[in-house]
Structure formats: structure tokens, C-alpha cells
Tab-separated table of C-alpha atoms in Angstrom:
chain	number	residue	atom	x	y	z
A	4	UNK	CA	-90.129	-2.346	7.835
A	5	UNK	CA	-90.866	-5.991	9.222
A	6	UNK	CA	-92.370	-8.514	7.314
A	7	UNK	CA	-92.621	-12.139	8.798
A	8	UNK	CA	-89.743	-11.700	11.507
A	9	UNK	CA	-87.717	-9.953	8.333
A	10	UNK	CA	-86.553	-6.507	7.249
A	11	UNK	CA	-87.651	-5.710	4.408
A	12	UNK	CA	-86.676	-2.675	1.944
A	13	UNK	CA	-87.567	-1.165	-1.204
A	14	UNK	CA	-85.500	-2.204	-4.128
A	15	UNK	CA	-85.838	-1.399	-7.889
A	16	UNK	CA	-83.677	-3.548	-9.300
A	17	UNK	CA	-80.979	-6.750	-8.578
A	18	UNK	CA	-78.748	-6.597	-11.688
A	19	UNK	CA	-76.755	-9.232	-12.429
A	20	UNK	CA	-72.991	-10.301	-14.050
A	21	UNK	CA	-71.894	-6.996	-12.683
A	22	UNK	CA	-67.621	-5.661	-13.333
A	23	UNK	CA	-67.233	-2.458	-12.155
A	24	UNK	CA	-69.148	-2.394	-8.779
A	25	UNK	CA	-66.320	-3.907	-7.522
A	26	UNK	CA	-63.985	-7.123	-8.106
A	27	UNK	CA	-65.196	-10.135	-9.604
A	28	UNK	CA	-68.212	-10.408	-10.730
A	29	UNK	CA	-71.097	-9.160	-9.081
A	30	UNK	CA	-74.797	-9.078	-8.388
A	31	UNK	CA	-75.570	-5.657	-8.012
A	32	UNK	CA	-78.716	-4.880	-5.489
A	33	UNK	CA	-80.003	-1.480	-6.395
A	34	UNK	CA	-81.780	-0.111	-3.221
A	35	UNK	CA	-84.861	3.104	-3.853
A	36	UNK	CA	-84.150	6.207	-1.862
A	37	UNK	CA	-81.510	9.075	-1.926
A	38	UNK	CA	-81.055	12.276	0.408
A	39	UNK	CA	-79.769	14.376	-2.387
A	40	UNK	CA	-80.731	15.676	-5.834
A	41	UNK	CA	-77.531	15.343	-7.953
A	42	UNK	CA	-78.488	17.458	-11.111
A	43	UNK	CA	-76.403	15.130	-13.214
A	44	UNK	CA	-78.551	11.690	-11.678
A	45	UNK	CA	-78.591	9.022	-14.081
A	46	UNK	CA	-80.241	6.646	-11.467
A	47	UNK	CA	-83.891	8.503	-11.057
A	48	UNK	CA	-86.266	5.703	-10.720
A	49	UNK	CA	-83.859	5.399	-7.167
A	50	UNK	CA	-84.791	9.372	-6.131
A	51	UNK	CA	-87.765	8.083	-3.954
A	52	UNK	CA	-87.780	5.389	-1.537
A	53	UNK	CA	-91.706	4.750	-2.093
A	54	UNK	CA	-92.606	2.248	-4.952
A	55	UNK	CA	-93.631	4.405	-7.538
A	56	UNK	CA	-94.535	4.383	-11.478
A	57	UNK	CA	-92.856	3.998	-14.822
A	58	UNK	CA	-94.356	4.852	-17.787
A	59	UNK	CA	-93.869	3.102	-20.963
A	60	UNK	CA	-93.678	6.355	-23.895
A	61	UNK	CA	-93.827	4.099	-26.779
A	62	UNK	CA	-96.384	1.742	-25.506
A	63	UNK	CA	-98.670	4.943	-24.511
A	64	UNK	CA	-101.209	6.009	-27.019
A	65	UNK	CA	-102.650	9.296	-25.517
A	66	UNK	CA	-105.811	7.786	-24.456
A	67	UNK	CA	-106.338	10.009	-21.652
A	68	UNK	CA	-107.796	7.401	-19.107
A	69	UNK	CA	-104.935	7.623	-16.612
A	70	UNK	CA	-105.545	11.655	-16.285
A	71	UNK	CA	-109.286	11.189	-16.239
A	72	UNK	CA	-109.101	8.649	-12.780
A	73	UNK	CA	-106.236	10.695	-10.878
A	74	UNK	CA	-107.231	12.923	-8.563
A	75	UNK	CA	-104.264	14.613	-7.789
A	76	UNK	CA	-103.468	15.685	-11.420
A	77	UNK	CA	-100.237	13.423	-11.902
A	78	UNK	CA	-100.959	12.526	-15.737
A	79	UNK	CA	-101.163	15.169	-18.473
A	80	UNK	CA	-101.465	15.112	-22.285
A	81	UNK	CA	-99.557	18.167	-23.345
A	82	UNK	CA	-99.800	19.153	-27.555
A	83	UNK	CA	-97.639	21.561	-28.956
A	84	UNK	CA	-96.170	21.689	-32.054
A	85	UNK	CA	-94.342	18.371	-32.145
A	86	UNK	CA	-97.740	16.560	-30.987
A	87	UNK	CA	-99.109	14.645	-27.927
A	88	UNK	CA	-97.486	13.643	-25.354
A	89	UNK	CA	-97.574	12.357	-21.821
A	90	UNK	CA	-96.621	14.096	-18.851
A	91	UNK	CA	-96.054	12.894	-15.524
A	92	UNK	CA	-95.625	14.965	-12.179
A	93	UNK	CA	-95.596	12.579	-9.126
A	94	UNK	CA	-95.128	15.009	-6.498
A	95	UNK	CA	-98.536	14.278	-5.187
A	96	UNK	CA	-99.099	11.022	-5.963
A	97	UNK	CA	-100.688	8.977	-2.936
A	98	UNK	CA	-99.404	5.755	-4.789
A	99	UNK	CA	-103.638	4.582	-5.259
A	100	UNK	CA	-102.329	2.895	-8.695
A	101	UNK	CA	-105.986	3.528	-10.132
A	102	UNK	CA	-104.271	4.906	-13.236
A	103	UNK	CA	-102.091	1.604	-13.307
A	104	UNK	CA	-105.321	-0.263	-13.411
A	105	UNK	CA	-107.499	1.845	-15.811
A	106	UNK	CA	-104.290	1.936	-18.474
A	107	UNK	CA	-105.518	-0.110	-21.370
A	108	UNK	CA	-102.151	-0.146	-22.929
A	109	UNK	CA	-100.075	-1.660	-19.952
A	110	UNK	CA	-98.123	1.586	-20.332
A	111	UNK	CA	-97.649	2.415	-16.727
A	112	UNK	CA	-95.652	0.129	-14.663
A	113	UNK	CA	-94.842	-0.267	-11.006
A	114	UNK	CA	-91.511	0.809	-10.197
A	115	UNK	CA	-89.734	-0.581	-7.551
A	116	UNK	CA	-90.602	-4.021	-5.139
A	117	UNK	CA	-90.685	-4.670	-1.279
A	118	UNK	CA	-88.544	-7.652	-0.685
A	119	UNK	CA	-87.335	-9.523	2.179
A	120	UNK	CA	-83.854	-10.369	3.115
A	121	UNK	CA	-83.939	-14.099	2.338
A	122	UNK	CA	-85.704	-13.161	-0.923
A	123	UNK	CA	-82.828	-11.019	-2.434
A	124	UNK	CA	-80.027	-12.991	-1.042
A	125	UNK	CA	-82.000	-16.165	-2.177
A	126	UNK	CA	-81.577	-14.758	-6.058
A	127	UNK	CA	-78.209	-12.891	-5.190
A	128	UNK	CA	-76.927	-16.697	-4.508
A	129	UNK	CA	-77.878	-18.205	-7.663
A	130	UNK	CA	-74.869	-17.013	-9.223
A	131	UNK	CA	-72.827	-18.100	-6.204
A	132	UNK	CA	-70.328	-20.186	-8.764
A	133	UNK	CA	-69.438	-17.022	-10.570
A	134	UNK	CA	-68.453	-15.274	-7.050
A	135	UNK	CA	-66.171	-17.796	-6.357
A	136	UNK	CA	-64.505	-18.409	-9.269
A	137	UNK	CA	-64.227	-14.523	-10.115
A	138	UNK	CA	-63.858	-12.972	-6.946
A	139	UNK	CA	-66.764	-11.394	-6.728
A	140	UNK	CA	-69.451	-10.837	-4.759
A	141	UNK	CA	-72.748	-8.513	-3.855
A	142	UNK	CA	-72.745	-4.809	-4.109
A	143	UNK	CA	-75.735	-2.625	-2.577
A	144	UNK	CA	-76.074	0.559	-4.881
A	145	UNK	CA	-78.695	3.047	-5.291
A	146	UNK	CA	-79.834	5.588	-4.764
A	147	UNK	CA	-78.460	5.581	-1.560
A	148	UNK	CA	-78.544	2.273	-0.152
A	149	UNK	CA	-77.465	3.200	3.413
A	150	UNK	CA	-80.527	5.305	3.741
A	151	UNK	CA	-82.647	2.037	4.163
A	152	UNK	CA	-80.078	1.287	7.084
A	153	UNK	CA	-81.650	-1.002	9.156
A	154	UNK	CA	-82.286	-3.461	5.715
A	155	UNK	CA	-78.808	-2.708	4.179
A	156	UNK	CA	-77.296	-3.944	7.798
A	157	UNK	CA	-79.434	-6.789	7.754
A	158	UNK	CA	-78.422	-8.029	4.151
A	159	UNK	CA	-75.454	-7.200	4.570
A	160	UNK	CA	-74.661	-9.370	7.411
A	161	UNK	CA	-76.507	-12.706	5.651
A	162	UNK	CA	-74.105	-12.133	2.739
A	163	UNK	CA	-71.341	-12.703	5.259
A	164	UNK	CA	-72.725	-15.052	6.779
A	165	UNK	CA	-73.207	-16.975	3.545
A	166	UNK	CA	-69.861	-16.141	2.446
A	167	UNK	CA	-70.104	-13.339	0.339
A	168	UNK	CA	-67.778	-10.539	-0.689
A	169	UNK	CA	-69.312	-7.564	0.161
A	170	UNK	CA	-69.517	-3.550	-1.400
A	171	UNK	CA	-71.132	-0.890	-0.814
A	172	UNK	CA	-71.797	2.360	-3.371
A	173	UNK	CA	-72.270	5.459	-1.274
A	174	UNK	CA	-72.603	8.833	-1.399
A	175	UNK	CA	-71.988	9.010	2.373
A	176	UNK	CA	-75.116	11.701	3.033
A	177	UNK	CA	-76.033	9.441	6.139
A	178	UNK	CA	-75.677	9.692	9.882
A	179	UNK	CA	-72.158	8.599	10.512
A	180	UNK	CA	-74.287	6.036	12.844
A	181	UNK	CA	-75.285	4.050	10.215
A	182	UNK	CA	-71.958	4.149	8.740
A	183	UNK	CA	-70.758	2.849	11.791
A	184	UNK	CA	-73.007	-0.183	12.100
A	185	UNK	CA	-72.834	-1.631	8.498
A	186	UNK	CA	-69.142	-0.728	8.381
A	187	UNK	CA	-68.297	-4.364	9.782
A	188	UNK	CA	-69.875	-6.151	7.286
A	189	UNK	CA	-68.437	-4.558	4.396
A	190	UNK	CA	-65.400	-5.170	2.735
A	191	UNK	CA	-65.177	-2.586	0.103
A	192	UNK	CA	-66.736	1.292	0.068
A	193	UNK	CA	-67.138	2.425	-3.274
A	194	UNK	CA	-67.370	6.304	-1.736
A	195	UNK	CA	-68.706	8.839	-4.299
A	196	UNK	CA	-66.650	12.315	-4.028
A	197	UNK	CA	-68.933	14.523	-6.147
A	198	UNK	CA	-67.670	17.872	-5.298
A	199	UNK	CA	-64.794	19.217	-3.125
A	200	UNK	CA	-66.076	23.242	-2.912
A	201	UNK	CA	-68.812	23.233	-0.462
A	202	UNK	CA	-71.092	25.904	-2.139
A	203	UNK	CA	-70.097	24.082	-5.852
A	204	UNK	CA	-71.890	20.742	-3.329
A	205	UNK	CA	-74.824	22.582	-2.551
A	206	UNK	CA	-75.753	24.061	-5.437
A	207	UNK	CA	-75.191	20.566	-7.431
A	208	UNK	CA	-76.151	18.374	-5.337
A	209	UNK	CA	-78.586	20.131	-2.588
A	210	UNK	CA	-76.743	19.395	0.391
A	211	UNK	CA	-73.083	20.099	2.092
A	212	UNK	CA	-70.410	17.921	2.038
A	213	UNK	CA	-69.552	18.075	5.634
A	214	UNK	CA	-71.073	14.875	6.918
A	215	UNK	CA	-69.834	13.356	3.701
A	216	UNK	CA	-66.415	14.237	4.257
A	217	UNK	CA	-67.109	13.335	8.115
A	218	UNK	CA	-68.185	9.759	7.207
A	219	UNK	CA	-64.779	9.322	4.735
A	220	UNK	CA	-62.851	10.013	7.497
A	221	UNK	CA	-64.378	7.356	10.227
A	222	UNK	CA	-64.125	4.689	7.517
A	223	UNK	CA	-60.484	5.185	7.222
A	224	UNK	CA	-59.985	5.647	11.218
A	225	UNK	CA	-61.810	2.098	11.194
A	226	UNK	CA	-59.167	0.758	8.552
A	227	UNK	CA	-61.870	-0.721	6.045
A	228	UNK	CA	-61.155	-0.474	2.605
A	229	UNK	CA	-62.335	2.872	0.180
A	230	UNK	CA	-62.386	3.365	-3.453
A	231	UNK	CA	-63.308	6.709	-4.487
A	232	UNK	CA	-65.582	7.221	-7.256
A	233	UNK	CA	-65.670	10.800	-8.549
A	234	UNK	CA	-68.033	11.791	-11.105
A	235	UNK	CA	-66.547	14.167	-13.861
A	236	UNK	CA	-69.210	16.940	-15.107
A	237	UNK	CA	-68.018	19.433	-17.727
A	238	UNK	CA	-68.244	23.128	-16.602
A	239	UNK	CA	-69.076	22.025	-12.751
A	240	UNK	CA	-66.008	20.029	-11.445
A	241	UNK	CA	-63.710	19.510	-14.265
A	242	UNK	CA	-60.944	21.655	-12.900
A	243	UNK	CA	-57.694	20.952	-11.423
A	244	UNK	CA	-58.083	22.580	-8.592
A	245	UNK	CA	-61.096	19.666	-7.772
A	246	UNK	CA	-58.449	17.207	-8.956
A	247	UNK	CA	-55.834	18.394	-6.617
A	248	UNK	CA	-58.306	18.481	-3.534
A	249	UNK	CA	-59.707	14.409	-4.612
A	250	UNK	CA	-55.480	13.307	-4.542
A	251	UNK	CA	-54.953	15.614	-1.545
A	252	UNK	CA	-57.778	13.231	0.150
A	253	UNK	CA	-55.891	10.582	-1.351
A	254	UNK	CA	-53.089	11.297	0.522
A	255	UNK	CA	-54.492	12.143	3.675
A	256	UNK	CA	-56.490	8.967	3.870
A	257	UNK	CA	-54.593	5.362	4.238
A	258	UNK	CA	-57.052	3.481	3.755
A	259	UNK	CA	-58.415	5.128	0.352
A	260	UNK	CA	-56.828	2.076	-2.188
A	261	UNK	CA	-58.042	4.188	-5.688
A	262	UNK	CA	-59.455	7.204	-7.542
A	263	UNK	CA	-61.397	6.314	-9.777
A	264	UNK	CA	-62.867	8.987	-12.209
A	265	UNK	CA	-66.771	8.352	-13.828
A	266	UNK	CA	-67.165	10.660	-16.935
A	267	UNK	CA	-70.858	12.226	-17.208
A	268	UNK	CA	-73.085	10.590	-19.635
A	269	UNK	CA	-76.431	11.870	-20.255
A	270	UNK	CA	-78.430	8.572	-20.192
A	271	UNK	CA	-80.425	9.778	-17.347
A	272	UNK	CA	-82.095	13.197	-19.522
A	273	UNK	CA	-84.265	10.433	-21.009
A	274	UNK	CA	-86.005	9.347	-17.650
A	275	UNK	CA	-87.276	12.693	-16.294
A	276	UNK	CA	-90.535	11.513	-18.189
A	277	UNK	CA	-90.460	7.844	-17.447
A	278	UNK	CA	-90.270	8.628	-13.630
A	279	UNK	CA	-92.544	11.493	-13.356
A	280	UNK	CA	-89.464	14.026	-11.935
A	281	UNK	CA	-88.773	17.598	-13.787
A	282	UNK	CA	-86.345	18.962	-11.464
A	283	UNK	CA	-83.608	16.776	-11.770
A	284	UNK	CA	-81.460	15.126	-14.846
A	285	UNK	CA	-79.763	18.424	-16.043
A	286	UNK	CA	-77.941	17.943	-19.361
A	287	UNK	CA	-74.707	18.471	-19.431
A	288	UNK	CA	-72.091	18.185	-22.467
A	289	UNK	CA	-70.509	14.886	-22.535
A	290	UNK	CA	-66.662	15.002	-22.459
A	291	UNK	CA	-65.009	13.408	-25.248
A	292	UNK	CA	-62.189	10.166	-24.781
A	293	UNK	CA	-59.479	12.739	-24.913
A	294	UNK	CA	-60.880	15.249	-22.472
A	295	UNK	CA	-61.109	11.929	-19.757
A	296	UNK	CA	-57.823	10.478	-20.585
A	297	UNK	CA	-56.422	14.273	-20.458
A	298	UNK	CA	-57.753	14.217	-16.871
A	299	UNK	CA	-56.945	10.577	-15.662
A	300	UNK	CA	-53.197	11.875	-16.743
A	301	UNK	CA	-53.437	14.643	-14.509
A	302	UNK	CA	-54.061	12.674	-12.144
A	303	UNK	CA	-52.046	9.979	-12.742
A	304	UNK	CA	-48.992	12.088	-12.153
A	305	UNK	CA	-49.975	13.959	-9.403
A	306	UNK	CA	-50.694	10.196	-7.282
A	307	UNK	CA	-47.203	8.913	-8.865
A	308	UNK	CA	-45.476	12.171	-6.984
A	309	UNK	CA	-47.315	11.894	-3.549
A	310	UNK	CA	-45.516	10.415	-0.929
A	311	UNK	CA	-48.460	8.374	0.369
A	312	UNK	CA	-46.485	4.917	1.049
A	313	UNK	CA	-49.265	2.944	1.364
A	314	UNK	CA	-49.346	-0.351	-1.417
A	315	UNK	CA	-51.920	-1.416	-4.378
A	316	UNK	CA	-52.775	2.066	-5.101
A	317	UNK	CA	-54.007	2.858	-8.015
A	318	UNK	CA	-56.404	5.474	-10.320
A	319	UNK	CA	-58.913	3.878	-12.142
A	320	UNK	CA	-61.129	5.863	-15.016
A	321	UNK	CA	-64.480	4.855	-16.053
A	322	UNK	CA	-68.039	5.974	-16.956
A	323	UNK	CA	-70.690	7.224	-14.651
A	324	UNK	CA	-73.143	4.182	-14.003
């Protein structure tokens, strides 16, 4: 998208006094859009790269005025035997916002904002003090930020240019194009490893982990620097043989600098109704302190015995967010 002489993307929120999307503190740009369907996602206002809605459950009162102006059936008041409530299903929703308008309770919200470059590195660079005295920087998240490409590149490079350190959070379910063309601008990949069986990826996640894998490996050939982030589910990918295959990677890969493991938490069950999405936000059991500490040893050990000889490595454990 163009606007003025600008990219522009579709962001749904710049959160700010970041610490673990990266070093330093941070100003974390969340970017709207993702090519797969995690059932675990935490992050589903980001599922859709269209500005969308966000309804407000306690603020609703049931009046029924939303349902009666859509045409494509996105609102419904459901009663059963705990009462009335409010359903959304945006799979058809052609974005007309008369519901927005006709809502006398300010209950439905827009979700998600087209900005411009300047305009997000313009309120990235208010906090430009804490950067530099922290060592921190700007981190593009999602979602999947790299499927806005063109806009990701572009603010990207003005960070550098303004002298900004640079992350980006990525699944890596891109063309290995685009991973090619922001790679220069980047100075840290924070590289989600979901799964490492290919049909335990598809069914989880909807998609293979080939090009994933594919894009891992050019970042390392072109010697830029890789954390791995590798959400933890109970009962999916909580076994060792996953743990062996994430240090075997590890190992193979010089320029991988960390593991670091992201327990499930179940904070994104709640949003299935906020966002209008049914199909996604599985609940899982949430593992307990010793369960994640149990596995960070495992690890721990099996990194300490590999004869990887590269410096500064480290495993890192921390939650999903």
C-alpha cells in the first residue's frame, strides 16, 4: 500500500518499554497478518491483515442493534442456560462498520490502524533515550510481520537509518525472498521453532515446516544473528525427542546465539469472542514452574555437551507472549 509517497501497513498495536523482544528496552511494533493458524495463538486480533473489530463483552448489553444492521450475519445473541451472550463470526464480514456505528454502547471497536512509515517510527522515537541508554531498540512482531514485506523493509531500513537496533519476531512462513531483502536491516531474528515433526507442524499449525526450516538456514548462510524461540505446549511438543531435534539445529547452525523456550499460557482462549474467530485458540493445560524448569534442564545439559564452539551461547526460558 502507498499513501503520500509512503508504505503503509496494517498494525494493531506499538507497545512500548518492551524486555524480552530482544535487548534493551524496546518498542515493540505489532504488525496484523499471519499465514498460519497456530492452535495455541495467543496473538488473534494479528490472524487477519484487514482492520477488523473488537468487541467489548462487558460493555455489551445484548441490545441486538449490531445483528439487526449486518447483512452478512456476523453478530448473534445466543441464550442458553448461563444467559445472553454475544457472538461474533467475521468470516464474512465486508468490513462496512454499520454495526460499529449503530452500537449504542461503544461496545465494538476497530481493531487494527493503517499507518505510515514516518508515523510509527515518529512514536517508536519518542523513547529514543531509553534505546540508548539500555541497548535497546525496535522489534516488528505479529502476527507475522514479514508478511507485510514491502512495509516491514521499509521501516526497517528508517530505523537504521535513524540509528536504531533492530529485531525481528518470525515464524519464517514467508518466501525466502522476503527474508532475503529485510535480512540487511536486521540485527537480531527472534525465529519461532514451533514444531520439529512435519505432520505434528501441519496438524498444529496448518502448514509444513519446510520453507521454515529453508528460511533458518539462509539466515545463518548470511551470518546474521538468530535466537530461537520455541513455544512449549503440553501433550503436542513437550517431548525430548522435539528437544533433541531444537539443540541438534542448535548445533548445526553457527549463527543460532540461544534457545529460548516460551511455556503455553492460555491468555489467548479469552479472545476467540473478542475477535470474532472460533477455530483457533485451543486450550491447552498450562505446565507448571517445575515441568518448564524440568525442561530448560534438559536442555541445558544437552547444549553444555555439544561441541558447537561458537561463543555467547546460551538457553534462555520464558513465557509465550
Amino acid at each position: 500500500m502507498e499513501h503520500l509517497g509512503q508504505k503503509t501497513g496494517v498494525i494493531f498495536n506499538i507497545q512500548k518499554f518492551c524486555i524480552d523482544d530482544g535487548p534493551g528496552i524496546r518498542t515493540t511494533v505489532f504488525l496484523k497478518g499471519c499465514p498460519l493458524r497456530c492452535t495455541w495463538c495467543h496473538n488473534l486480533e494479528g490472524l487477519s491483515q484487514k482492520v477488523g473489530l473488537e468487541l467489548d463483552t462487558i460493555k455489551c448489553t445484548h441490545c441486538g442493534k449490531c445483528s439487526g444492521v449486518c447483512k452478512e450475519g456476523c453478530h448473534q445473541l445466543i441464550q442458553d442456560y448461563s444467559g445472553i451472550r454475544h457472538e461474533m463470526d467475521l468470516t464474512h464480514c465486508n468490513q462496512c462498520k454499520a454495526c460499529l456505528e449503530q452500537c449504542p454502547q461503544e461496545a465494538l471497536l476497530v481493531c487494527g490502524s493503517e499507518k505510515t512509515v514516518d508515523e510509527v517510527i515518529e512514536e517508536v522515537l519518542v523513547d529514543r533515550k531509553f534505546y540508548e541508554n539500555s541497548g535497546g531498540g525496535m522489534t516488528l512482531s505479529g502476527g507475522e510481520p514479514l508478511l507485510q514485506g514491502a512495509f516491514a523493509q521499509a521501516l526497517l531500513e528508517r530505523a537504521k537509518e535513524v540509528g536504531l537496533h533492530t529485531c525481528v519476531e518470525t515464524s519464517g512462513a514467508v518466501s525466502t525472498q522476503v527474508i532475503e531483502k529485510v535480512a540487511p536491516f536486521v540485527d537480531l531474528f527472534l525465529f519461532d521453532i514451533k514444531a520439529t515433526d512435519e505432520a505434528q507442524h501441519i496438524r498444529y499449525t496448518g502448514q509444513s515446516y519446510k520453507q521454515i526450516h529453508q528460511n533458518l538456514r539462509t539466515l545463518n548462510a548470511l551470518g546474521k544473528a538468530i535466537r530461537m524461540r520455541c513455544p512449549i505446549i503440553p501433550g503436542v511438543n513437550d517431548q525430548e525427542s522435539h528437544f533433541d531435534a531444537l539443540v541438534a539445529l542448535y548445533e548445526a547452525l553457527e549463527y543460532v546465539e540461544a534457545i529460548q523456550l516460551m511455556p503455553y499460557h492460555d491468555l489467548g482462549i479469552g479472545k476467540k469472542s473478542r475477535y470474532g474467530l472460533k477455530k483457533v485458540g485451543e486450550s491447552f493445560s498450562v505446565p507448571t514452574q517445575e515441568e518448564a524448569k524440568a525442561w530448560q534442564d534438559y536442555i541445558d545439559g544437552k547444549v553444555e555437551a555439544s561441541h558447537k564452539k561458537t561463543i555467547n551461547k546460551q538457553v534462555k526460558i520464558d513465557e509465550v507472549g
